[in-house]
Each structure stands twice: as C-alpha cells, then as structure tokens.
Amino acid sequence: MKRQISCIGLAAICLLFIWLPGCSSDGSATCTSDADCNSGFTCSGGVCRERTEGIADGGDDGADPGGDPGGDPGGDPGGDPGGDPGSDPGSDPGSDPGGDPGPPWVITPGVGIGPVQVSASKTVFFSLGQSRAALGENGSPVGSTSYTLSFLNQTISVSGIDSNPQPNQIFDDPDHIISMVASEDLHAETVEGLKPGSTLSQVHRVAKYANPDRSAVVPPYGEYPGGKMEYYFTLGLFVGYNDIDVARFFTVTRPYPQPPNGTITPSDGRLTFGGSVISCGDGYTEGSYRDAHQGALGAPDWDYTFEMEVETDYGTQDVQFYIDSYRILGLEFIGGDDSIFIYDVDRLLMVSIYAPYYGKTAAGHGLGTTKAEWESELTDLSGTYTDPGSGTITHIYTVGTKRFAITYTNSGASQSDIAVLLVLNYQTN
C-alpha cells in the first residue's frame, strides 16, 4: 500500500527550520535576536543572515558556515590533528606576544589549525572536549552565539553542532567541531607561510589559492571594515579580508566535492550541478532519491530524522522524514524517510537555500537579488506567511506546478530588499 503525501502544514515547516535542535541556527531560520542564529550569522530584519554580508559581531565574521558534526562522540577523530588532543599543546601562540612563541601552528585547509581539527565525516570527527583538552582551557562564548567558543585570548575560535545522542541544545564536550577560525594575533600559518595579515596578492601567488571558488566583496557595516571574502569550498578554507585586502582571518572547514553554485529552477523545484539533477517531489512517490544530492555534494554535514502527522491518501498518518544539512554550502534537504512494506522510501520533498550558496536561476536571480528583480521573474505572488514569533514575512510564489518561497531583508517591505532565504517546493496547507 503506497502512502501519498499531499502536503505538510506550515507549522511543520517552522518545525524543520526553527525547533529542531541544530536547525534553528543555520542561517535559514527566522529570529528575534543573534542568540537564535548560528555562529557566523546575525539576526537582521528578523532573519539569520551571514555575518560576512556586512554584519559586525565582534570578531566572528564568516566564522561558522557549518561543517560535519556527526558521529559517535566516543570515536576516533582520525588522523593526527597536529598534536595529542589530551596533551599540553606547548607554547601558546596567542598568549605571550612579548616572548618567543616558538614554531607557528599549521593552518591546514580541510583539516584544522594546530592541535584542533574539523570533523571530516560522521565517523571521523573532532569534539569540543578534545578541543578543550588540546587548547588547555574551556573557552569563552563569542558574542551571543550558542555554538562558538574562543580560546587563547580570542585568537582562535571553534564552532560546533549539537551531537549528543539526545540533542540538548547546549554546546558541550560531546558536540563535534565543524569549523574553526584563526585571527591575526594567533601564531599560525599555512605551510606556504600564509596567515592573517597576508595580503590578497600574497595569497593569490600560491597556485592552489590563485582561483577561489567564489570571491564576494562585502561593504563596510558598523565595526566591520568591509572587504572581500574568498571561498575555497573544495579545499576547506575561507579567507576574510578587510577593505584594503589584508587577510583578517582564515576559516578552516571540511572540503566538498564542488562549490554551492548549482542552477536553481523554481518551476520544477530543481537544482542542477553540472550533470547532477536534484528534484523536489511529494517526498514519497516523486522526487529525487537521497543518493542524488549526496552523490553530487558528498555526505551531509549532519542529518536528522523526525516523525510528523501528515494528511495522506489514507488519512492522517505518522510519517518519518529526514533533513540532510549542508551548512557550509547553505543547503538543507528535506525528504521522506519511511518504508512501504520491505521498501525504503527516501524521496526529496523540499530544499532550503541560504548563504553562502551562490547559484542562480537561468534569469540570474538568487540570494542577494532584490525583491524587484525576483518579481520580474516570479509574476504570481500567491500569498505570504508571517512568522508568529519574529513577525518576519515570507513571500510565496506559484511557479509552474511548484511553490517557491523567498524571505527578504526587512520582510520585503521595499522592492530594494534582498533575498536571504529561498525554499524550493514550499509546502502549505
């Protein structure tokens, strides 16, 4: 007997992006304060926006695009992170500027910084507990963020995700490290001698850094001086520059098979990465299999499952769903995760898209596009939804057989407001 999912209610959409532990802070959610957003994001206009869009936060600009938090908290992080996680890391690269700091820690793209490491997969991971042991202190919160701690006089920070068997929404020892940031005062550099304080031209002289996957100019905002963010998604490195192109920080993440620049097709609820086509459907009988996006992008940074009552062809039933989160890439895939007799069902239902994803539609529209520009492509506004908590308004457009939702800055009050969240195959009652 097949169970056809007809729709998911709006309350369920809020559940996916706001309530689930680890999902409320990925940049896709509505918010009322910075505390509702992940590190690397700030609450602006009721929406979590990437701090590298020009939002100042006291030193965590672009620090947490996401990463792989998965795995068994008792497992082996794999590889040598540059030191024994349980030992004294030796000289403190950031704590004694007047003395001999010793040899610099090594910034290794896709791996880590000195004795701390980013998680590589759900089974090869590095935890907050291991980071604390390696750095010799517990760390202190960065601003109002929930899952970022700074160490060694705020010269290095680590970001993670709730990885407890039963998520407790607290950044504690079992949680896995998903990214880390070296600031200008940390005595650390790459094997080529690049570090915070290097110029953009010096970075580009190194062959593997000569052509970033993406380069985005960020305007000055508040205390943030502005400048350029360069993303090397396939290497696992982001470099943030100030307004005179001097590197302010190096962010290490895990590497990805390709950057987040697939073509967005709202009318079909589709993303296309070269030869890989990822299509939304009803989550049960239509839509890409889970292997489609995992084959194109690699394993997700983290995944969740949850049950929810939905209306089906056979009445209201409890149906299980998955969320595959690619936070570094700015993508959340939601689909059915159930079974029909002996058959597993994992069809894709919808996709949430947020910074730093930079793929666009055939008409050239994407994140950062103004409402006026989007509405030159999307001519049928079928309605809006106002979040009861933040008051943020989401605009819902009918495109072909699908619905496509956009959240704009300032809730889209002006035609010059820009898109900060896109949802393919948006579901409503």
Coordinates of C-alpha atoms in Angstrom, one line a residue:
M1 CA 0.0 0.0 0.0
K2 CA 1.5 3.3 -1.0
R3 CA 1.0 6.4 1.1
Q4 CA 0.9 9.6 -1.0
I5 CA 1.8 12.7 1.0
S6 CA -0.4 15.5 -0.1
C7 CA 1.1 18.3 1.9
I8 CA 2.9 19.4 5.0
G9 CA 1.4 22.2 7.1
L10 CA 3.1 25.5 7.8
A11 CA 3.7 24.5 11.4
A12 CA 5.8 21.7 10.2
I13 CA 7.9 24.0 8.1
C14 CA 8.6 26.1 11.2
L15 CA 9.5 22.8 13.0
L16 CA 12.0 21.9 10.4
F17 CA 13.9 25.2 10.4
I18 CA 13.3 26.6 13.9
W19 CA 12.5 24.0 16.5
L20 CA 14.7 21.0 15.7
P21 CA 18.0 21.1 17.7
G22 CA 20.8 22.3 15.5
C23 CA 18.4 23.7 12.8
S24 CA 17.5 26.9 14.4
S25 CA 20.9 28.5 13.8
D26 CA 21.9 27.6 10.3
G27 CA 21.1 30.9 8.6
S28 CA 17.8 29.6 7.3
A29 CA 15.7 30.5 10.3
T30 CA 13.7 33.5 11.3
C31 CA 14.9 35.1 14.6
T32 CA 14.3 37.7 17.2
S33 CA 18.0 38.1 18.3
D34 CA 21.5 37.0 17.5
A35 CA 21.1 34.2 20.0
D36 CA 18.6 32.5 17.7
C37 CA 21.3 32.3 14.9
N38 CA 24.3 30.1 14.4
S39 CA 27.8 31.5 14.9
G40 CA 28.7 33.3 11.7
F41 CA 25.2 34.6 11.3
T42 CA 23.4 37.6 12.9
C43 CA 19.7 38.5 13.3
S44 CA 18.9 41.2 10.8
G45 CA 15.3 42.1 9.8
G46 CA 14.0 39.0 11.6
V47 CA 16.2 36.7 9.5
C48 CA 19.5 35.0 10.3
R49 CA 22.0 36.5 7.8
E50 CA 25.6 35.6 7.2
R51 CA 27.9 38.0 9.1
T52 CA 30.1 38.3 6.0
E53 CA 27.2 40.2 4.4
G54 CA 28.5 43.2 6.3
I55 CA 27.2 42.5 9.8
A56 CA 29.6 43.2 12.6
D57 CA 29.8 40.9 15.6
G58 CA 33.0 41.4 17.5
G59 CA 35.2 39.1 15.5
D60 CA 33.3 36.1 14.2
D61 CA 32.7 37.3 10.7
G62 CA 32.1 34.4 8.4
A63 CA 33.4 32.1 11.1
D64 CA 30.8 29.4 11.0
P65 CA 29.3 28.4 7.7
G66 CA 28.7 25.0 9.1
G67 CA 30.5 21.6 8.9
D68 CA 30.2 18.0 9.7
P69 CA 29.2 17.4 13.4
G70 CA 28.3 13.8 13.0
G71 CA 29.5 10.5 14.5
D72 CA 29.9 8.7 17.8
P73 CA 31.1 11.1 20.5
G74 CA 33.4 8.4 21.7
G75 CA 35.0 7.7 18.3
D76 CA 38.4 8.3 16.9
P77 CA 38.7 11.7 15.2
G78 CA 41.0 10.1 12.7
G79 CA 44.4 11.4 11.6
D80 CA 46.9 13.5 13.6
P81 CA 45.5 16.9 14.2
G82 CA 48.9 18.4 14.9
G83 CA 49.2 17.3 18.5
D84 CA 47.9 15.0 21.1
P85 CA 44.3 16.2 21.9
G86 CA 44.8 15.2 25.5
S87 CA 48.2 16.8 26.0
D88 CA 49.7 20.3 26.6
P89 CA 49.8 21.9 23.2
G90 CA 53.1 23.5 24.1
S91 CA 53.7 27.2 23.5
D92 CA 50.7 29.4 23.4
P93 CA 50.7 31.0 20.0
G94 CA 48.4 33.9 21.1
S95 CA 49.0 34.5 24.8
D96 CA 52.5 35.8 25.1
P97 CA 53.3 38.4 22.5
G98 CA 56.3 39.6 24.4
G99 CA 58.1 36.2 24.4
D100 CA 59.3 33.6 21.9
P101 CA 56.1 32.0 20.7
G102 CA 58.0 29.0 19.2
P103 CA 57.2 27.5 15.9
P104 CA 53.8 28.5 14.4
W105 CA 50.9 26.2 14.4
V106 CA 50.0 25.0 10.9
I107 CA 46.7 26.1 9.3
T108 CA 45.8 23.1 7.1
P109 CA 42.8 23.6 4.8
G110 CA 40.2 20.9 5.1
V111 CA 41.9 19.6 8.3
G112 CA 42.4 22.0 11.1
I113 CA 44.6 24.6 12.9
G114 CA 47.5 23.3 15.1
P115 CA 46.2 20.7 17.6
V116 CA 42.5 21.2 16.8
Q117 CA 40.7 19.7 13.8
V118 CA 37.4 19.9 11.9
S119 CA 35.2 16.8 11.7
A120 CA 35.6 15.0 8.3
S121 CA 32.5 12.8 8.5
K122 CA 30.0 11.3 10.8
T123 CA 32.6 8.7 11.9
V124 CA 35.8 10.7 11.6
F125 CA 35.2 13.7 13.9
F126 CA 36.7 16.0 16.5
S127 CA 34.8 17.1 19.5
L128 CA 34.6 20.1 21.8
G129 CA 36.0 18.0 24.6
Q130 CA 39.0 17.2 22.5
S131 CA 39.4 20.8 21.5
R132 CA 39.3 21.9 25.2
A133 CA 42.0 19.4 26.1
A134 CA 44.2 20.4 23.2
L135 CA 43.9 24.1 23.9
G136 CA 44.2 23.7 27.7
E137 CA 41.1 25.8 28.6
N138 CA 37.3 25.7 28.4
G139 CA 36.9 28.6 26.1
S140 CA 34.5 31.6 26.3
P141 CA 31.4 32.4 24.3
V142 CA 31.7 34.6 21.2
G143 CA 29.2 37.4 21.4
S144 CA 25.7 35.9 21.7
T145 CA 26.4 32.9 19.6
S146 CA 25.4 29.5 21.0
Y147 CA 27.8 27.1 19.4
T148 CA 31.1 29.1 19.1
L149 CA 33.8 29.4 21.7
S150 CA 37.0 31.4 21.6
F151 CA 40.4 30.4 23.1
L152 CA 43.8 31.7 23.8
N153 CA 42.9 35.4 24.3
Q154 CA 40.4 35.3 21.5
T155 CA 43.0 34.3 18.9
I156 CA 41.3 31.1 17.8
S157 CA 37.6 30.1 17.8
V158 CA 35.9 26.8 17.2
S159 CA 32.3 26.2 16.2
G160 CA 30.3 23.0 16.5
I161 CA 26.8 21.5 16.5
D162 CA 24.7 19.5 18.9
S163 CA 25.9 15.9 18.6
N164 CA 24.6 14.3 21.7
P165 CA 22.5 11.1 21.2
Q166 CA 19.6 13.2 22.5
P167 CA 20.3 16.8 21.5
N168 CA 20.3 19.1 24.5
Q169 CA 20.8 22.4 22.6
I170 CA 24.0 23.1 24.7
F171 CA 27.5 23.3 23.3
D172 CA 29.2 20.7 25.4
D173 CA 32.0 18.2 25.2
P174 CA 30.4 15.6 23.0
D175 CA 29.5 18.1 20.3
H176 CA 31.5 18.0 17.2
I177 CA 33.7 20.7 15.7
I178 CA 32.5 21.9 12.3
S179 CA 34.8 24.9 11.7
M180 CA 37.5 27.0 13.3
V181 CA 39.0 30.5 12.8
A182 CA 42.5 31.8 13.2
S183 CA 42.7 35.5 13.8
E184 CA 45.6 38.0 13.2
D185 CA 47.1 37.5 16.7
L186 CA 47.3 33.7 16.5
H187 CA 50.8 32.5 15.8
A188 CA 49.7 30.2 12.9
E189 CA 50.2 30.0 9.2
T190 CA 49.9 27.6 6.3
V191 CA 52.8 25.5 5.0
E192 CA 53.3 28.2 2.4
G193 CA 53.6 30.9 5.1
L194 CA 50.2 32.5 4.5
K195 CA 48.4 33.8 7.6
P196 CA 46.1 36.5 8.8
G197 CA 48.0 39.7 7.9
S198 CA 49.0 38.4 4.5
T199 CA 47.7 40.4 1.5
L200 CA 45.4 39.1 -1.1
S201 CA 48.1 39.3 -3.7
Q202 CA 50.4 37.2 -1.5
V203 CA 47.7 34.6 -1.1
H204 CA 47.0 34.5 -4.9
R205 CA 50.7 34.0 -5.6
V206 CA 50.3 30.4 -4.2
A207 CA 49.0 28.3 -7.1
K208 CA 46.3 26.5 -5.3
Y209 CA 44.8 29.7 -3.9
A210 CA 45.1 31.7 -7.1
N211 CA 41.5 31.0 -8.2
P212 CA 39.0 30.8 -5.4
D213 CA 35.6 29.1 -6.0
R214 CA 34.0 32.4 -5.1
S215 CA 35.1 35.9 -4.3
A216 CA 32.5 38.3 -2.8
V217 CA 33.0 41.9 -1.8
V218 CA 31.4 42.9 1.5
P219 CA 30.6 46.5 2.2
P220 CA 31.6 48.2 5.5
Y221 CA 29.0 47.9 8.2
G222 CA 29.3 49.0 11.8
E223 CA 32.6 47.9 13.2
Y224 CA 33.2 45.5 10.3
P225 CA 35.6 47.3 7.9
G226 CA 34.3 45.6 4.8
G227 CA 36.4 43.9 2.2
K228 CA 36.5 40.6 0.5
M229 CA 35.6 37.0 1.4
E230 CA 37.2 34.3 -0.7
Y231 CA 35.8 30.8 -0.6
Y232 CA 37.8 27.6 -1.4
F233 CA 35.0 25.1 -0.9
T234 CA 36.9 22.2 -2.5
L235 CA 39.9 22.9 -0.3
G236 CA 38.1 23.6 3.0
L237 CA 39.2 27.2 3.5
F238 CA 37.7 30.7 3.6
V239 CA 39.8 33.9 3.8
G240 CA 38.3 37.1 5.0
Y241 CA 40.0 40.4 4.0
N242 CA 39.5 43.9 5.2
D243 CA 38.8 46.9 2.9
I244 CA 42.4 47.1 1.8
D245 CA 42.6 43.4 1.0
V246 CA 44.7 42.3 4.0
A247 CA 43.5 39.0 5.5
R248 CA 41.8 39.3 8.8
F249 CA 41.1 35.6 9.4
F250 CA 41.4 32.2 8.0
T251 CA 38.5 29.8 8.4
V252 CA 39.0 26.0 8.1
T253 CA 36.1 23.7 7.2
R254 CA 36.0 20.3 5.7
P255 CA 36.3 20.1 1.9
Y256 CA 33.4 19.5 -0.6
P257 CA 33.3 17.8 -4.0
Q258 CA 32.1 21.1 -5.6
P259 CA 31.1 24.6 -4.6
P260 CA 27.4 25.6 -4.0
N261 CA 26.7 27.1 -7.4
G262 CA 24.1 24.8 -8.9
T263 CA 21.3 26.3 -11.1
I264 CA 18.0 27.0 -9.3
T265 CA 14.8 26.2 -11.2
P266 CA 11.8 27.3 -9.2
S267 CA 9.2 26.0 -11.6
D268 CA 10.4 22.4 -11.3
G269 CA 11.8 22.6 -7.7
R270 CA 15.1 21.6 -9.1
L271 CA 18.8 22.2 -8.6
T272 CA 21.3 21.3 -11.3
F273 CA 25.0 20.8 -10.5
G274 CA 26.6 20.0 -13.9
G275 CA 25.3 16.6 -14.8
S276 CA 23.6 16.0 -11.4
V277 CA 19.9 16.9 -11.3
I278 CA 18.2 17.1 -7.9
S279 CA 14.4 17.4 -8.0
C280 CA 11.8 18.0 -5.3
G281 CA 8.6 16.0 -5.3
D282 CA 6.0 14.8 -2.8
G283 CA 8.5 13.1 -0.6
Y284 CA 7.1 9.7 -1.1
T285 CA 6.4 8.7 -4.7
E286 CA 8.1 11.6 -6.5
G287 CA 11.3 13.5 -6.1
S288 CA 15.0 12.6 -6.3
Y289 CA 16.3 9.8 -4.2
R290 CA 18.6 10.8 -1.3
D291 CA 21.6 9.5 -3.3
A292 CA 21.1 12.3 -5.8
H293 CA 22.2 15.1 -3.6
Q294 CA 24.6 13.0 -1.6
G295 CA 26.2 11.9 -4.8
A296 CA 26.6 15.5 -6.0
L297 CA 27.7 17.1 -2.8
G298 CA 29.1 14.3 -0.6
A299 CA 27.8 13.2 2.7
P300 CA 25.8 15.9 4.6
D301 CA 27.4 17.9 7.4
W302 CA 24.7 16.4 9.7
D303 CA 21.4 14.7 9.4
Y304 CA 18.3 14.4 11.5
T305 CA 15.1 12.3 11.4
F306 CA 11.7 13.2 12.9
E307 CA 8.2 11.9 12.7
M308 CA 5.2 14.1 12.0
E309 CA 1.5 13.7 11.3
V310 CA 0.6 14.4 7.7
E311 CA -2.5 14.0 5.6
T312 CA -2.1 11.1 3.1
D313 CA -4.4 9.4 0.7
Y314 CA -5.2 7.0 3.5
G315 CA -5.9 9.6 6.2
T316 CA -3.7 11.2 8.8
Q317 CA -0.6 9.1 9.4
D318 CA 2.7 9.4 11.2
V319 CA 5.4 9.7 8.6
Q320 CA 9.2 9.9 9.2
F321 CA 11.3 12.5 7.4
Y322 CA 15.0 13.2 7.1
I323 CA 16.9 16.5 7.0
D324 CA 20.3 16.4 5.3
S325 CA 22.1 19.6 6.3
Y326 CA 25.0 21.1 4.3
R327 CA 25.5 24.2 6.3
I328 CA 28.9 25.2 4.7
L329 CA 27.2 25.1 1.4
G330 CA 23.9 26.8 2.5
L331 CA 21.6 23.9 1.8
E332 CA 19.0 21.8 3.8
F333 CA 17.4 18.8 2.0
I334 CA 14.1 17.5 3.5
G335 CA 12.5 14.3 2.3
G336 CA 10.6 11.2 3.2
D337 CA 12.5 8.6 5.3
D338 CA 10.0 5.8 5.7
S339 CA 9.2 2.3 4.4
I340 CA 6.5 0.7 2.4
F341 CA 6.4 -3.0 3.3
I342 CA 10.1 -4.0 2.6
Y343 CA 10.9 -0.9 0.5
D344 CA 12.8 2.1 1.9
V345 CA 11.4 5.5 0.8
D346 CA 13.7 8.5 0.7
R347 CA 12.2 10.8 -1.9
L348 CA 13.1 14.6 -1.7
L349 CA 10.3 17.0 -0.7
M350 CA 11.9 20.4 -0.5
V351 CA 15.1 22.3 -0.3
S352 CA 16.1 25.4 1.8
I353 CA 18.8 27.6 0.4
Y354 CA 20.7 30.3 2.3
A355 CA 24.2 31.9 2.4
P356 CA 26.8 31.2 1.2
Y357 CA 25.0 29.4 -1.7
Y358 CA 25.5 31.4 -4.8
G359 CA 23.9 29.5 -7.6
K360 CA 21.2 31.4 -9.5
T361 CA 18.2 30.9 -11.8
A362 CA 18.5 31.0 -15.6
A363 CA 17.4 34.6 -15.3
G364 CA 20.4 35.4 -13.0
H365 CA 18.5 35.7 -9.7
G366 CA 19.5 34.2 -6.4
L367 CA 20.4 35.1 -2.8
G368 CA 21.2 38.8 -2.6
T369 CA 18.8 39.6 -5.5
T370 CA 16.3 42.4 -4.9
K371 CA 12.6 41.8 -4.5
A372 CA 12.0 43.9 -7.6
E373 CA 14.4 41.7 -9.6
W374 CA 12.9 38.5 -8.3
E375 CA 9.4 39.7 -9.1
S376 CA 10.4 40.4 -12.7
E377 CA 10.9 36.6 -12.9
L378 CA 8.1 35.4 -10.5
T379 CA 4.9 37.0 -11.5
D380 CA 2.4 35.1 -9.4
L381 CA 2.6 36.0 -5.7
S382 CA 0.1 33.5 -4.2
G383 CA 0.4 34.7 -0.6
T384 CA 2.6 35.5 2.4
Y385 CA 3.3 33.9 5.7
T386 CA 4.0 35.9 8.9
D387 CA 6.1 34.1 11.5
P388 CA 4.3 34.4 14.8
G389 CA 7.5 34.7 16.8
S390 CA 9.6 37.2 14.8
G391 CA 6.9 38.8 12.6
T392 CA 9.1 38.1 9.6
I393 CA 7.1 37.8 6.4
T394 CA 7.8 35.2 3.8
H395 CA 6.6 35.7 0.2
I396 CA 5.2 32.6 -1.6
Y397 CA 5.1 32.5 -5.3
T398 CA 3.4 29.9 -7.6
V399 CA 5.8 28.9 -10.4
G400 CA 4.6 26.2 -12.8
T401 CA 3.4 23.3 -10.6
K402 CA 5.5 24.3 -7.6
R403 CA 5.6 26.9 -4.9
F404 CA 8.7 28.9 -4.3
A405 CA 9.2 30.9 -1.1
I406 CA 11.5 33.9 -0.5
T407 CA 12.4 35.7 2.7
Y408 CA 13.7 39.2 2.1
T409 CA 15.5 41.6 4.4
N410 CA 13.1 43.8 6.3
S411 CA 10.3 41.3 5.4
G412 CA 10.3 42.6 1.8
A413 CA 8.7 45.9 2.7
S414 CA 10.7 47.6 -0.1
Q415 CA 11.3 46.5 -3.6
S416 CA 15.0 47.0 -2.9
D417 CA 15.1 44.5 -0.1
I418 CA 17.2 41.4 -0.9
A419 CA 16.6 37.7 -0.7
V420 CA 18.2 35.9 2.2
L421 CA 16.3 32.6 2.2
L422 CA 14.9 30.6 -0.7
V423 CA 12.7 27.4 -0.4
L424 CA 12.1 25.1 -3.4
N425 CA 8.8 23.3 -3.4
Y426 CA 7.5 25.3 -0.4
Q427 CA 4.6 23.4 1.3
T428 CA 1.4 24.9 2.8
N429 CA -2.0 23.7 3.7

